[in-house]
């Protein structure tokens, strides 16, 4: 029974991947004023699906190596290590993500910083004299 | 690295499921941020695959990107990722 469920989920996931890949491919080739065959899109989708499996196993190995059970962004960054441009791009995307998270904590930090700078200003004035 | 169609992206639920089904251990989980970042990785992977195939087709003076073009760029693509 479980095998059928797994198989059904696998097909659903493959279909979801295929859909997004198709949209991405069509968008890119249109930009380049070209066409692409359905067969090629299917091949790219299949490759992406398989690559995901490789990524996942790497991620799990990295997390395990760090003695963690949860895969984090540090593990993801490691999977991008082979090409410098890719690594930098993923780093940048991570910074953007971190920025979004920071916005939530910003208010609290602002108040603490205000108090600190007031103290530091007072200290500086003392030193200058 | 250029961004193709900022609206087109993999759903994070899809990516999360894709990753977790490949984990060998039941205990292994993924953080939300890691899923988001992996979504980017996948998108870049697909974009690179497509753009390189397009370049290959161009270099052969073809207007249609065929499976042969993809096959030719596939080895280097996998090495780069």
Coordinates of C-alpha atoms in Angstrom, one line a residue:
Chain A
X1 CA 0.0 0.0 0.0
X2 CA 2.7 2.4 1.0
X3 CA 4.6 1.8 -2.2
X4 CA 1.6 3.1 -4.2
X5 CA 1.3 6.2 -2.1
X6 CA 5.0 6.9 -2.5
X7 CA 4.7 6.3 -6.2
X8 CA 1.7 8.6 -6.5
X9 CA 3.5 11.3 -4.5
X10 CA 6.5 11.0 -6.7
X11 CA 4.4 11.5 -9.8
X12 CA 2.7 14.5 -8.3
X13 CA 6.1 16.0 -7.5
X14 CA 7.4 15.3 -10.9
X15 CA 4.4 16.9 -12.5
X16 CA 4.8 20.0 -10.3
X17 CA 8.5 20.3 -11.2
X18 CA 7.7 19.8 -14.8
X19 CA 5.2 22.6 -14.7
X20 CA 7.5 25.1 -13.2
X21 CA 10.4 24.0 -15.4
X22 CA 8.2 24.4 -18.5
X23 CA 7.3 28.0 -17.4
X24 CA 10.9 28.9 -16.7
X25 CA 12.2 27.4 -20.0
X26 CA 9.5 29.1 -22.1
X27 CA 10.2 32.4 -20.5
X28 CA 14.0 32.2 -21.1
X29 CA 13.8 31.0 -24.7
X30 CA 11.2 33.7 -25.5
X31 CA 13.7 36.3 -24.2
X32 CA 16.4 34.8 -26.5
X33 CA 13.9 34.7 -29.4
X34 CA 14.1 30.9 -29.8
X35 CA 11.8 27.9 -29.5
X36 CA 12.3 24.8 -27.4
X37 CA 10.9 21.3 -27.9
X38 CA 8.7 19.6 -25.4
X39 CA 11.1 16.8 -25.3
X40 CA 13.9 19.1 -24.2
X41 CA 11.7 20.7 -21.4
X42 CA 10.9 17.1 -20.2
X43 CA 14.6 16.3 -20.2
X44 CA 15.5 19.4 -18.2
X45 CA 12.6 18.7 -15.7
X46 CA 13.8 15.1 -15.3
X47 CA 17.4 16.3 -14.7
X48 CA 16.2 18.9 -12.2
X49 CA 14.2 16.2 -10.3
X50 CA 17.2 13.9 -10.1
X51 CA 19.5 16.7 -9.1
X52 CA 17.2 17.5 -6.2
X53 CA 17.8 14.0 -4.9
X54 CA 21.5 14.5 -5.1
X55 CA 21.2 17.9 -3.3
X56 CA 19.0 16.3 -0.6
X57 CA 21.5 13.5 0.1
X58 CA 24.4 16.0 0.3
X59 CA 22.4 18.3 2.6
X60 CA 21.6 15.4 4.9
X61 CA 25.3 14.4 5.0
X62 CA 26.4 18.0 5.8
X63 CA 23.9 18.3 8.6
X64 CA 24.9 15.0 10.0
X65 CA 28.6 15.9 9.8
X66 CA 27.8 19.0 11.9
X67 CA 25.9 16.7 14.3
X68 CA 22.5 18.2 13.5
X69 CA 19.2 16.7 12.6
X70 CA 18.0 19.9 10.8
X71 CA 19.3 21.1 7.5
X72 CA 20.2 24.8 7.7
X73 CA 21.2 27.5 5.2
X74 CA 24.9 26.7 6.0
X75 CA 24.4 23.3 4.5
X76 CA 22.7 24.8 1.4
X77 CA 25.6 27.1 0.9
X78 CA 28.0 24.2 0.9
X79 CA 26.1 22.5 -2.0
X80 CA 26.9 25.7 -4.0
X81 CA 30.6 25.4 -3.4
X82 CA 31.7 24.1 -6.9
X83 CA 31.3 27.3 -8.9
X84 CA 32.4 30.7 -7.5
X85 CA 29.6 32.6 -9.3
X86 CA 27.0 30.2 -8.0
X87 CA 28.4 30.4 -4.5
X88 CA 28.4 34.2 -4.5
X89 CA 24.8 34.2 -5.9
X90 CA 23.5 31.9 -3.2
X91 CA 25.4 33.9 -0.6
X92 CA 23.7 37.0 -1.8
X93 CA 20.2 35.4 -1.8
X94 CA 20.9 34.3 1.8
X95 CA 21.7 37.8 2.8
X96 CA 18.4 39.0 1.3
X97 CA 16.6 36.3 3.3
X98 CA 18.4 37.3 6.4
X99 CA 17.4 40.9 5.8
X100 CA 13.8 40.0 5.6
X101 CA 14.1 38.1 8.9
X102 CA 15.9 41.0 10.5
X103 CA 13.1 43.4 9.8
X104 CA 11.0 41.6 12.4
X105 CA 13.7 42.1 15.1
X106 CA 14.6 45.6 14.0
X107 CA 12.4 47.5 16.5
X108 CA 13.9 45.8 19.5
X109 CA 17.5 46.4 18.2
X110 CA 16.9 50.0 17.4
X111 CA 15.9 50.9 21.0
X112 CA 18.9 49.1 22.4
X113 CA 21.3 50.8 19.9
X114 CA 19.9 54.2 20.8
X115 CA 20.7 53.8 24.4
X116 CA 24.2 52.4 23.5
X117 CA 25.1 55.3 21.2
X118 CA 24.1 57.8 23.9
X119 CA 26.4 56.2 26.3
X120 CA 29.3 56.0 23.8
X121 CA 28.8 59.7 22.9
X122 CA 29.1 60.6 26.5
X123 CA 32.3 58.5 26.8
X124 CA 33.8 60.1 23.6
X125 CA 33.2 63.6 24.9
X126 CA 35.0 62.7 28.1
X127 CA 38.1 61.3 26.2
X128 CA 38.4 64.3 23.9
X129 CA 38.6 66.6 26.9
Chain B
X1 CA 23.4 35.6 -12.8
X2 CA 20.3 37.0 -14.4
X3 CA 16.9 36.3 -12.9
X4 CA 14.3 34.9 -15.3
X5 CA 10.7 35.9 -14.7
X6 CA 10.8 36.8 -11.0
X7 CA 7.2 35.6 -10.7
X8 CA 8.0 32.1 -11.9
X9 CA 9.4 30.0 -9.0
X10 CA 9.2 26.6 -7.4
X11 CA 6.6 26.3 -4.6
X12 CA 8.4 26.0 -1.3
X13 CA 6.0 23.1 -0.3
X14 CA 7.1 21.2 -3.4
X15 CA 10.8 21.8 -2.7
X16 CA 10.3 20.8 0.9
X17 CA 8.7 17.5 -0.1
X18 CA 11.3 16.9 -2.8
X19 CA 14.0 17.2 -0.3
X20 CA 12.5 15.3 2.6
X21 CA 11.5 12.3 0.5
X22 CA 15.2 11.8 -0.4
X23 CA 16.5 11.9 3.1
X24 CA 17.7 8.6 4.3
X25 CA 16.8 9.2 8.0
X26 CA 13.4 10.0 9.3
X27 CA 14.9 12.3 11.9
X28 CA 16.3 14.7 9.3
X29 CA 14.4 17.9 8.8
X30 CA 14.9 21.1 6.8
X31 CA 14.7 24.7 8.2
X32 CA 12.3 27.1 6.5
X33 CA 15.2 29.3 5.3
X34 CA 17.0 26.4 3.9
X35 CA 14.0 25.4 1.8
X36 CA 13.7 29.0 0.5
X37 CA 17.4 29.0 -0.4
X38 CA 17.1 25.5 -2.1
X39 CA 14.2 26.9 -4.1
X40 CA 16.7 29.5 -5.5
X41 CA 19.3 26.8 -6.2
X42 CA 16.8 24.8 -8.2
X43 CA 15.7 27.8 -10.1
X44 CA 19.3 28.7 -11.0
X45 CA 19.9 25.1 -12.0
X46 CA 17.0 25.1 -14.5
X47 CA 17.9 28.6 -15.7
X48 CA 21.5 27.6 -16.3
X49 CA 20.5 24.4 -18.1
X50 CA 18.1 26.3 -20.4
X51 CA 20.5 29.2 -21.1
X52 CA 23.4 26.9 -21.9
X53 CA 21.2 24.8 -24.2
X54 CA 20.1 28.0 -25.9
X55 CA 23.7 29.1 -26.4
X56 CA 24.5 25.6 -27.8
X57 CA 21.6 25.9 -30.2
X58 CA 22.8 29.4 -31.2
X59 CA 26.3 28.2 -31.9
X60 CA 24.9 25.6 -34.3
X61 CA 22.7 28.2 -36.0
X62 CA 19.5 26.6 -34.8
X63 CA 16.3 28.5 -33.9
X64 CA 14.9 25.6 -31.9
X65 CA 16.5 24.2 -28.8
X66 CA 16.6 20.5 -29.3
X67 CA 17.4 17.6 -27.0
X68 CA 20.8 17.2 -28.6
X69 CA 21.7 20.8 -27.5
X70 CA 20.7 19.9 -24.0
X71 CA 22.7 16.7 -24.1
X72 CA 25.8 18.4 -25.1
X73 CA 25.8 20.9 -22.2
X74 CA 24.6 18.4 -19.6
X75 CA 28.0 17.0 -18.6
X76 CA 29.5 20.4 -17.8
X77 CA 26.3 21.5 -16.1
X78 CA 26.4 18.6 -13.7
X79 CA 30.1 19.2 -13.0
X80 CA 29.4 22.9 -12.2
X81 CA 26.7 22.0 -9.7

